[in-house]
Short mmCIF file of C-alpha atoms in Angstrom, two decimals:
data_model
loop_
_atom_site.label_atom_id
_atom_site.label_comp_id
_atom_site.label_asym_id
_atom_site.label_seq_id
_atom_site.Cartn_x
_atom_site.Cartn_y
_atom_site.Cartn_z
CA MET Z 1 128.26 73.25 28.46
CA ILE Z 2 128.29 74.10 32.10
CA LYS Z 3 127.58 77.89 32.53
CA PHE Z 4 130.53 80.03 33.41
CA LEU Z 5 129.22 80.83 37.08
CA SER Z 6 128.37 77.29 37.70
CA ILE Z 7 131.85 76.19 36.80
CA LEU Z 8 133.34 78.79 39.19
CA ALA Z 9 130.93 77.16 41.81
CA GLY Z 10 132.40 73.75 41.22
CA ILE Z 11 135.84 74.99 41.30
CA ILE Z 12 135.39 76.38 44.61
CA ALA Z 13 133.49 73.50 45.86
CA ALA Z 14 136.02 71.06 44.48
CA SER Z 15 131.63 72.73 3.01
CA LEU Z 16 130.21 69.38 3.53
CA VAL Z 17 129.49 67.83 0.26
CA PHE Z 18 129.41 63.94 -0.20
CA SER Z 19 128.82 61.96 -3.19
CA CYS Z 20 127.43 58.29 -3.56
CA ASP Z 21 129.94 56.18 -5.87
CA SER Z 22 127.98 53.50 -7.60
CA SER Z 23 131.29 51.34 -7.73
CA LEU Z 24 131.39 51.08 -3.98
CA SER Z 25 130.02 48.17 -2.40
CA PRO Z 26 127.09 48.63 -0.04
CA GLU Z 27 129.03 48.70 3.00
CA GLU Z 28 131.26 51.22 1.49
CA GLN Z 29 128.19 53.78 0.59
CA PRO Z 30 128.02 56.72 2.59
CA GLY Z 31 125.34 55.84 5.44
CA PRO Z 32 122.58 58.44 6.77
CA GLY Z 33 124.29 61.39 8.29
CA THR Z 34 127.61 60.80 6.94
CA PRO Z 35 129.63 63.98 6.76
CA GLY Z 36 131.11 64.69 3.27
CA GLN Z 37 133.92 66.53 2.21
CA GLN Z 38 135.62 68.73 5.14
CA ALA Z 39 136.47 72.53 4.66
CA PRO Z 40 139.91 73.25 3.23
CA GLY Z 41 142.61 75.23 5.08
CA GLU Z 42 143.53 74.15 8.73
CA PHE Z 43 141.93 72.86 11.72
CA ILE Z 44 140.72 75.46 14.13
CA ILE Z 45 142.05 74.52 17.78
CA LEU Z 46 140.16 76.98 20.05
CA SER Z 47 140.37 77.56 23.77
CA TRP Z 48 137.08 78.96 25.42
CA SER Z 49 136.99 81.75 27.99
CA ASP Z 50 138.74 82.92 31.13
CA ILE Z 51 141.17 85.60 29.68
CA ILE Z 52 141.04 89.11 30.97
CA ASN Z 53 142.92 91.98 29.34
CA ALA Z 54 145.36 92.23 32.36
CA ASP Z 55 147.00 89.03 31.19
CA ALA Z 56 145.82 88.76 27.69
CA GLU Z 57 148.91 88.84 25.89
CA TRP Z 58 150.90 86.45 27.90
CA LYS Z 59 147.90 83.88 27.90
CA LEU Z 60 147.38 84.03 24.25
CA GLU Z 61 151.11 83.52 23.76
CA LYS Z 62 151.07 80.39 25.85
CA MET Z 63 148.02 79.28 24.17
CA LYS Z 64 149.56 79.53 21.03
CA GLU Z 65 152.63 77.75 22.13
CA ALA Z 66 150.32 74.74 22.91
CA GLY Z 67 149.09 74.74 19.39
CA PHE Z 68 146.05 76.80 19.62
CA ASN Z 69 145.20 79.15 17.01
CA ALA Z 70 142.07 80.46 18.16
CA TYR Z 71 140.30 81.89 21.40
CA LEU Z 72 136.69 82.68 22.37
CA GLY Z 73 135.65 84.80 25.20
CA TRP Z 74 133.11 87.83 25.62
CA PHE Z 75 133.54 91.00 27.47
CA ASP Z 76 131.64 93.77 29.08
CA THR Z 77 132.65 96.68 27.10
CA PHE Z 78 133.86 97.13 23.51
CA ALA Z 79 137.14 98.72 25.21
CA GLU Z 80 137.78 95.53 26.55
CA VAL Z 81 137.07 93.43 23.13
CA ASP Z 82 139.32 95.99 21.37
CA ALA Z 83 142.34 95.28 23.87
CA ILE Z 84 141.95 91.62 23.35
CA LEU Z 85 141.83 92.07 19.38
CA THR Z 86 144.84 94.28 19.61
CA SER Z 87 146.96 91.76 21.51
CA ALA Z 88 145.66 89.02 19.28
CA ASP Z 89 146.54 91.03 16.06
CA LYS Z 90 150.31 91.01 17.29
CA LEU Z 91 150.29 87.16 17.47
CA GLU Z 92 148.17 86.33 14.49
CA MET Z 93 145.66 84.36 16.71
CA LYS Z 94 141.89 84.24 15.70
CA ILE Z 95 139.33 85.74 17.91
CA ILE Z 96 135.78 85.02 18.51
CA THR Z 97 134.22 87.44 20.82
CA SER Z 98 131.22 89.90 21.74
CA CYS Z 99 130.35 92.61 24.03
CA PRO Z 100 126.68 94.18 24.72
CA GLU Z 101 127.20 97.06 22.56
CA LEU Z 102 127.61 94.44 19.54
CA GLU Z 103 123.78 94.04 20.03
CA THR Z 104 122.70 97.77 20.90
CA ASP Z 105 125.12 99.58 18.34
CA THR Z 106 125.65 96.82 15.94
CA LYS Z 107 126.89 98.84 13.03
CA ASN Z 108 129.72 100.72 14.53
CA ILE Z 109 130.89 97.83 16.96
CA VAL Z 110 130.89 95.59 13.79
CA GLU Z 111 132.77 97.90 11.97
CA ALA Z 112 135.13 98.57 14.57
CA MET Z 113 135.86 94.87 15.43
CA SER Z 114 136.11 93.84 11.93
CA ALA Z 115 139.04 96.38 11.41
CA HIS Z 116 141.06 93.76 13.45
CA PRO Z 117 142.65 91.25 11.42
CA SER Z 118 142.51 88.49 14.44
CA LEU Z 119 138.61 88.76 14.38
CA TYR Z 120 137.21 85.57 13.37
CA GLY Z 121 133.83 85.76 14.22
CA TYR Z 122 131.02 87.11 16.32
CA HIS Z 123 129.91 85.38 19.94
CA ILE Z 124 126.44 85.20 20.09
CA GLU Z 125 124.97 82.44 22.29
CA ASP Z 126 126.08 79.39 24.48
CA GLU Z 127 123.54 76.50 24.98
CA PRO Z 128 120.36 78.52 23.85
CA GLU Z 129 116.94 77.21 24.84
CA VAL Z 130 114.51 76.24 22.01
CA SER Z 131 112.54 79.57 22.64
CA GLU Z 132 115.47 81.65 21.82
CA PHE Z 133 115.91 80.34 18.16
CA SER Z 134 114.17 83.12 16.47
CA MET Z 135 115.79 85.75 18.62
CA LEU Z 136 119.29 84.42 17.61
CA SER Z 137 118.42 84.38 14.08
CA GLY Z 138 117.41 88.35 14.41
CA ARG Z 139 120.84 88.97 15.87
CA ILE Z 140 122.92 87.15 13.39
CA LYS Z 141 120.96 88.79 10.40
CA ASP Z 142 121.66 92.15 11.95
CA ILE Z 143 125.34 91.47 12.03
CA ARG Z 144 125.40 90.14 8.53
CA LYS Z 145 123.80 93.64 7.36
CA TYR Z 146 127.30 94.52 8.20
CA ASP Z 147 129.78 91.67 7.82
CA GLN Z 148 128.90 88.96 5.48
CA GLU Z 149 132.26 87.25 5.87
CA ARG Z 150 132.78 86.29 9.39
CA PRO Z 151 130.75 83.58 10.88
CA CYS Z 152 128.33 84.05 13.87
CA TYR Z 153 129.07 81.55 16.82
CA VAL Z 154 126.01 79.56 18.58
CA ASN Z 155 127.10 76.45 20.72
CA VAL Z 156 124.27 74.03 21.24
CA TYR Z 157 123.30 71.96 24.25
CA PRO Z 158 124.36 68.13 24.17
CA ASN Z 159 121.70 65.60 23.85
CA TRP Z 160 120.77 65.45 27.62
CA ALA Z 161 118.97 68.77 27.13
CA TRP Z 162 116.20 69.69 24.79
CA GLY Z 163 114.21 66.76 25.89
CA GLY Z 164 116.70 64.04 25.79
CA GLU Z 165 118.13 61.61 23.11
CA ASP Z 166 114.78 60.83 21.27
CA SER Z 167 114.05 64.66 20.54
CA TYR Z 168 117.42 66.02 19.99
CA LEU Z 169 117.98 65.39 16.51
CA PRO Z 170 114.56 67.18 15.44
CA LYS Z 171 115.53 70.26 17.89
CA LEU Z 172 118.86 70.18 15.96
CA ARG Z 173 117.16 70.34 12.68
CA SER Z 174 114.77 73.11 13.94
CA PHE Z 175 117.80 75.08 15.15
CA LEU Z 176 119.40 74.84 11.92
CA LYS Z 177 116.41 75.69 9.88
CA THR Z 178 116.00 78.75 11.95
CA VAL Z 179 119.32 80.11 12.97
CA PRO Z 180 121.54 80.72 10.25
CA VAL Z 181 124.92 79.64 11.30
CA SER Z 182 127.93 78.85 9.29
CA PHE Z 183 128.76 75.73 11.33
CA LEU Z 184 127.25 73.43 14.11
CA SER Z 185 129.00 73.55 17.42
CA PHE Z 186 128.08 71.48 20.26
CA ASP Z 187 129.52 70.50 23.57
CA ASN Z 188 129.32 67.17 25.38
CA TYR Z 189 131.84 66.23 28.18
CA PRO Z 190 131.60 62.37 28.22
CA ILE Z 191 134.27 61.23 30.85
CA LYS Z 192 132.82 61.40 34.24
CA MET Z 193 133.83 59.74 37.91
CA ILE Z 194 131.49 57.20 38.89
CA GLY Z 195 132.23 55.10 42.10
CA GLY Z 196 135.82 56.12 41.67
CA GLU Z 197 136.28 55.14 38.29
CA ARG Z 198 136.30 56.67 34.79
CA LYS Z 199 133.29 56.16 33.02
CA VAL Z 200 132.35 57.22 29.27
CA ARG Z 201 128.71 58.41 28.64
CA ASP Z 202 126.85 55.94 26.37
CA ASP Z 203 124.85 58.93 24.87
CA TRP Z 204 127.87 60.57 23.74
CA TYR Z 205 128.54 58.79 20.61
CA HIS Z 206 124.64 59.08 19.90
CA ASN Z 207 125.36 62.91 20.20
CA LEU Z 208 128.01 62.67 17.56
CA GLU Z 209 125.70 60.88 15.25
CA ASP Z 210 123.05 63.24 15.52
CA ILE Z 211 125.58 66.06 15.05
CA ARG Z 212 126.91 64.47 11.89
CA THR Z 213 123.45 63.84 10.74
CA ALA Z 214 122.01 67.56 11.07
CA ALA Z 215 125.34 68.82 9.81
CA ASN Z 216 125.44 66.87 6.70
CA GLU Z 217 122.09 67.42 5.75
CA LYS Z 218 122.62 71.27 5.77
CA LYS Z 219 126.09 70.83 4.30
CA LEU Z 220 127.74 72.48 7.37
CA PRO Z 221 130.83 71.57 9.03
CA PHE Z 222 130.91 70.94 12.82
CA TRP Z 223 132.97 71.72 15.87
CA GLY Z 224 133.44 69.50 18.94
CA PHE Z 225 134.86 70.01 22.33
CA ALA Z 226 137.03 68.26 25.11
CA LEU Z 227 136.93 69.14 28.64
CA ALA Z 228 140.20 70.43 30.17
CA LEU Z 229 138.45 71.59 33.36
CA ALA Z 230 138.00 69.42 36.49
CA HIS Z 231 134.95 70.44 38.38
CA ASN Z 232 131.64 69.06 40.02
CA THR Z 233 128.24 69.76 39.43
CA SER Z 234 125.09 68.38 40.65
CA GLU Z 235 124.75 65.67 37.80
CA ALA Z 236 128.38 64.66 37.97
CA SER Z 237 131.92 64.86 38.92
CA TYR Z 238 134.36 65.57 36.07
CA PRO Z 239 138.05 64.52 36.76
CA VAL Z 240 141.15 66.33 36.01
CA PRO Z 241 141.71 64.95 32.25
CA THR Z 242 144.55 62.66 31.43
CA ILE Z 243 146.06 62.49 27.96
CA GLY Z 244 143.89 59.56 27.40
CA ASP Z 245 140.81 61.52 28.16
CA LEU Z 246 141.96 64.32 25.93
CA ARG Z 247 142.72 62.01 22.86
CA LEU Z 248 139.52 60.09 23.20
CA GLN Z 249 137.25 63.21 22.97
CA GLN Z 250 139.26 64.98 20.23
CA PHE Z 251 139.98 61.75 18.05
CA SER Z 252 136.49 60.83 18.09
CA ASN Z 253 135.52 64.41 17.26
CA LEU Z 254 137.87 63.88 14.43
CA VAL Z 255 136.83 60.62 12.81
CA TYR Z 256 133.31 61.71 13.07
CA GLY Z 257 134.21 64.60 10.82
CA ALA Z 258 135.01 67.63 13.14
CA VAL Z 259 137.10 70.23 11.60
CA ALA Z 260 137.28 72.44 14.71
CA PHE Z 261 138.56 71.39 18.33
CA GLN Z 262 137.55 73.36 21.28
CA TYR Z 263 138.65 73.14 24.98
CA PHE Z 264 136.54 74.08 27.84
CA THR Z 265 137.99 76.22 29.61
CA THR Z 266 141.25 78.04 29.26
CA TRP Z 267 141.24 77.97 33.01
CA GLY Z 268 141.92 74.12 33.22
CA ILE Z 269 145.03 74.96 31.13
CA ILE Z 270 146.22 78.18 32.31
CA GLN Z 271 145.61 79.79 35.85
CA ASP Z 272 146.80 82.92 36.78
CA SER Z 273 150.50 83.32 35.75
CA ASN Z 274 151.01 79.62 35.63
CA VAL Z 275 150.33 76.65 33.27
CA THR Z 276 148.65 73.69 34.98
CA GLY Z 277 149.34 70.06 35.00
CA VAL Z 278 146.89 69.68 31.96
CA TYR Z 279 148.78 71.98 29.61
CA ALA Z 280 151.58 69.68 28.30
CA ASP Z 281 149.05 66.95 27.38
CA VAL Z 282 146.83 69.52 25.58
CA LYS Z 283 149.80 70.80 23.80
CA ARG Z 284 150.54 67.13 22.64
CA VAL Z 285 147.18 66.42 21.68
CA ASN Z 286 147.25 69.73 19.51
CA GLU Z 287 150.35 68.94 17.90
CA GLU Z 288 148.81 65.41 16.95
CA LEU Z 289 145.87 67.07 15.46
CA LYS Z 290 147.91 69.31 13.32
CA GLN Z 291 149.83 66.39 12.06
CA LEU Z 292 146.70 64.67 11.38
CA GLU Z 293 145.34 67.61 9.21
CA LYS Z 294 146.98 66.35 5.97
CA ILE Z 295 145.16 63.08 6.36
CA PHE Z 296 141.87 64.27 7.37
CA LEU Z 297 141.16 67.69 5.79
CA GLY Z 298 139.51 67.42 2.56
CA ALA Z 299 138.58 63.70 3.38
CA GLU Z 300 135.19 62.24 2.15
CA ILE Z 301 133.93 60.12 5.31
CA LYS Z 302 132.21 57.14 3.77
CA ASN Z 303 131.11 55.59 6.83
CA ILE Z 304 131.51 55.10 10.59
CA TRP Z 305 130.94 52.13 12.77
CA HIS Z 306 131.52 50.77 16.25
CA THR Z 307 133.25 47.41 17.24
CA GLY Z 308 132.97 45.68 20.74
CA LYS Z 309 130.73 43.49 22.71
CA VAL Z 310 128.05 45.92 23.15
CA ILE Z 311 127.92 49.21 20.89
CA PRO Z 312 126.78 52.59 21.89
CA SER Z 313 123.04 53.87 21.40
CA GLY Z 314 122.43 55.30 18.37
CA THR Z 315 125.49 53.92 16.48
CA LYS Z 316 126.02 51.23 13.92
CA LYS Z 317 127.90 48.18 14.45
CA LEU Z 318 130.62 47.09 11.97
CA ASN Z 319 129.30 43.99 10.43
CA ALA Z 320 130.63 44.01 6.67
CA TYR Z 321 134.29 45.15 5.55
CA PRO Z 322 134.99 47.62 2.65
CA SER Z 323 136.38 45.81 -0.28
CA GLY Z 324 140.30 45.10 0.26
CA ILE Z 325 139.90 43.94 4.10
CA ASN Z 326 139.62 40.19 4.87
CA SER Z 327 139.04 40.62 8.60
CA ILE Z 328 139.17 43.15 11.72
CA SER Z 329 139.46 42.26 15.29
CA THR Z 330 139.25 44.60 18.19
CA GLY Z 331 138.04 42.50 21.26
CA ASP Z 332 134.98 42.99 23.48
CA GLU Z 333 135.93 46.86 24.65
CA GLY Z 334 135.95 47.84 20.72
CA ALA Z 335 136.68 51.01 18.58
CA VAL Z 336 135.15 53.64 16.88
CA VAL Z 337 135.99 52.92 12.99
CA SER Z 338 135.86 55.59 10.45
CA TYR Z 339 136.36 54.70 6.76
CA PHE Z 340 137.15 57.60 4.53
CA THR Z 341 139.07 58.66 1.33
CA ASN Z 342 141.47 61.30 0.70
CA ASN Z 343 143.34 62.24 -2.54
CA GLY Z 344 142.28 58.89 -4.23
CA LYS Z 345 143.40 56.80 -1.22
CA LYS Z 346 141.26 54.63 1.11
CA TYR Z 347 141.70 54.95 4.73
CA MET Z 348 140.43 53.55 7.97
CA ALA Z 349 140.90 54.96 11.29
CA PHE Z 350 140.26 53.07 14.80
CA VAL Z 351 139.96 55.20 17.84
CA ASN Z 352 140.21 53.17 21.22
CA LYS Z 353 137.01 54.04 22.98
CA SER Z 354 138.76 53.24 26.44
CA CYS Z 355 140.19 56.30 28.12
CA THR Z 356 141.89 54.19 30.59
CA GLY Z 357 143.43 50.97 28.90
CA GLY Z 358 144.95 49.79 25.89
CA LEU Z 359 143.25 47.96 22.95
CA ASP Z 360 144.48 45.40 20.69
CA VAL Z 361 143.59 45.54 16.90
CA LYS Z 362 144.21 43.11 14.24
CA ILE Z 363 143.56 43.96 10.49
CA GLU Z 364 144.02 41.54 7.46
CA PHE Z 365 144.10 43.12 4.10
CA LYS Z 366 143.45 41.40 0.60
CA THR Z 367 145.78 43.80 -1.09
CA GLU Z 368 148.55 46.18 -0.43
CA ALA Z 369 148.29 48.30 2.49
CA ALA Z 370 150.35 50.39 5.24
CA ARG Z 371 149.92 51.85 8.50
CA VAL Z 372 149.89 55.48 8.49
CA ALA Z 373 151.29 57.41 11.26
CA LYS Z 374 149.82 60.75 12.56
CA ASP Z 375 152.56 62.46 10.57
CA GLY Z 376 151.77 60.61 7.34
CA ALA Z 377 154.76 58.41 7.30
CA GLU Z 378 153.96 54.83 5.86
CA SER Z 379 155.15 51.51 7.13
CA PRO Z 380 154.15 47.71 6.48
CA VAL Z 381 151.15 46.30 8.12
CA GLU Z 382 152.16 44.25 11.34
CA ASP Z 383 150.20 41.24 12.60
CA SER Z 384 148.74 43.37 15.49
CA TYR Z 385 148.79 46.87 17.23
CA ARG Z 386 148.30 47.96 20.64
CA ILE Z 387 146.54 51.36 20.75
CA PRO Z 388 146.88 53.34 23.91
CA ALA Z 389 143.91 54.87 25.73
CA GLY Z 390 141.92 56.97 23.43
CA ASP Z 391 144.38 57.06 20.78
CA ILE Z 392 144.03 56.57 17.16
CA ILE Z 393 145.72 54.16 14.49
CA ILE Z 394 145.21 54.55 10.85
CA PHE Z 395 145.63 52.43 7.82
CA THR Z 396 145.50 52.97 4.01
CA TRP Z 397 145.20 50.36 1.07
CA LYS Z 398 144.69 50.23 -2.56
#
């Protein structure tokens, strides 16, 4: 995640458990790094930073209207933390937050913060260096002396950091071995402008694969991100997100097993006293995520594949189908394909990997099957489907 000061400069300038079922065919067995059963309850849909106390209640209300149930931000004093928690208490919003006193007067500040029903967890660090792992462990252990219930939040770098793709997974494992987090949160903003066109970073899916692998090994849920804020950095130009951009990021997170969906940052959604042009699309995607809870929460993800002429690095190509399926066709562009079960039913979800164009999908079943809408409604399977940019389509069969 680009640090907040860098973002400002850019703006100015521009419990996982899975089991192997011996009755399943080899292509249905969970592959390495497959996340297992997702946490019960509800998805966390979180907006990241940029709220000050002067506008906290209004902004939190607008975020709640857009489908958010959580906010993360840190403050310079406990008085500011106390004020935003008080605002969130009224709105029944979850808050992850911190202030310097949390480190210097841990016992008293934890007790004061945890008196607020809106406190969800403690913000510890964003994108730590490997050299900081031990220090973070100590800080979390200090907080847990006084609050064993609420999680401590650390968000890790994407896989272009920590030495790059090849060394990323070992660093993740080291992080999780050293730092006692309750979930694995990461950011990677995959859609950038190159030559005036939107391009999706190839290494993004490798990042999702590694996050799934590391989280599964530690039986932890994982939290993903979507970018809501257009900005420029020395590395890339990130455009104002479209609904296709937002869907691609959050629905890819979803089918890889995420249970929390974060947005960086609030400033991209609400600025000063007005909502931005991105607000309506974010609201729609959040509504769709809430609808999809009933299908994905508690699901056991058996496997994830990619289709298309070229598949991203670090991913698996779909070469064999689960029992009950005769054929699948998605064309050269391809899809992310997630195979999972929930409440005794088999599901297969396809996410269009293009954030700009539609994708044609054909699937032929050997047995009784249905297309599942986002709200859970089922309808007979048709000959073919056109999936909009970044969108998802789901099937179930017996």
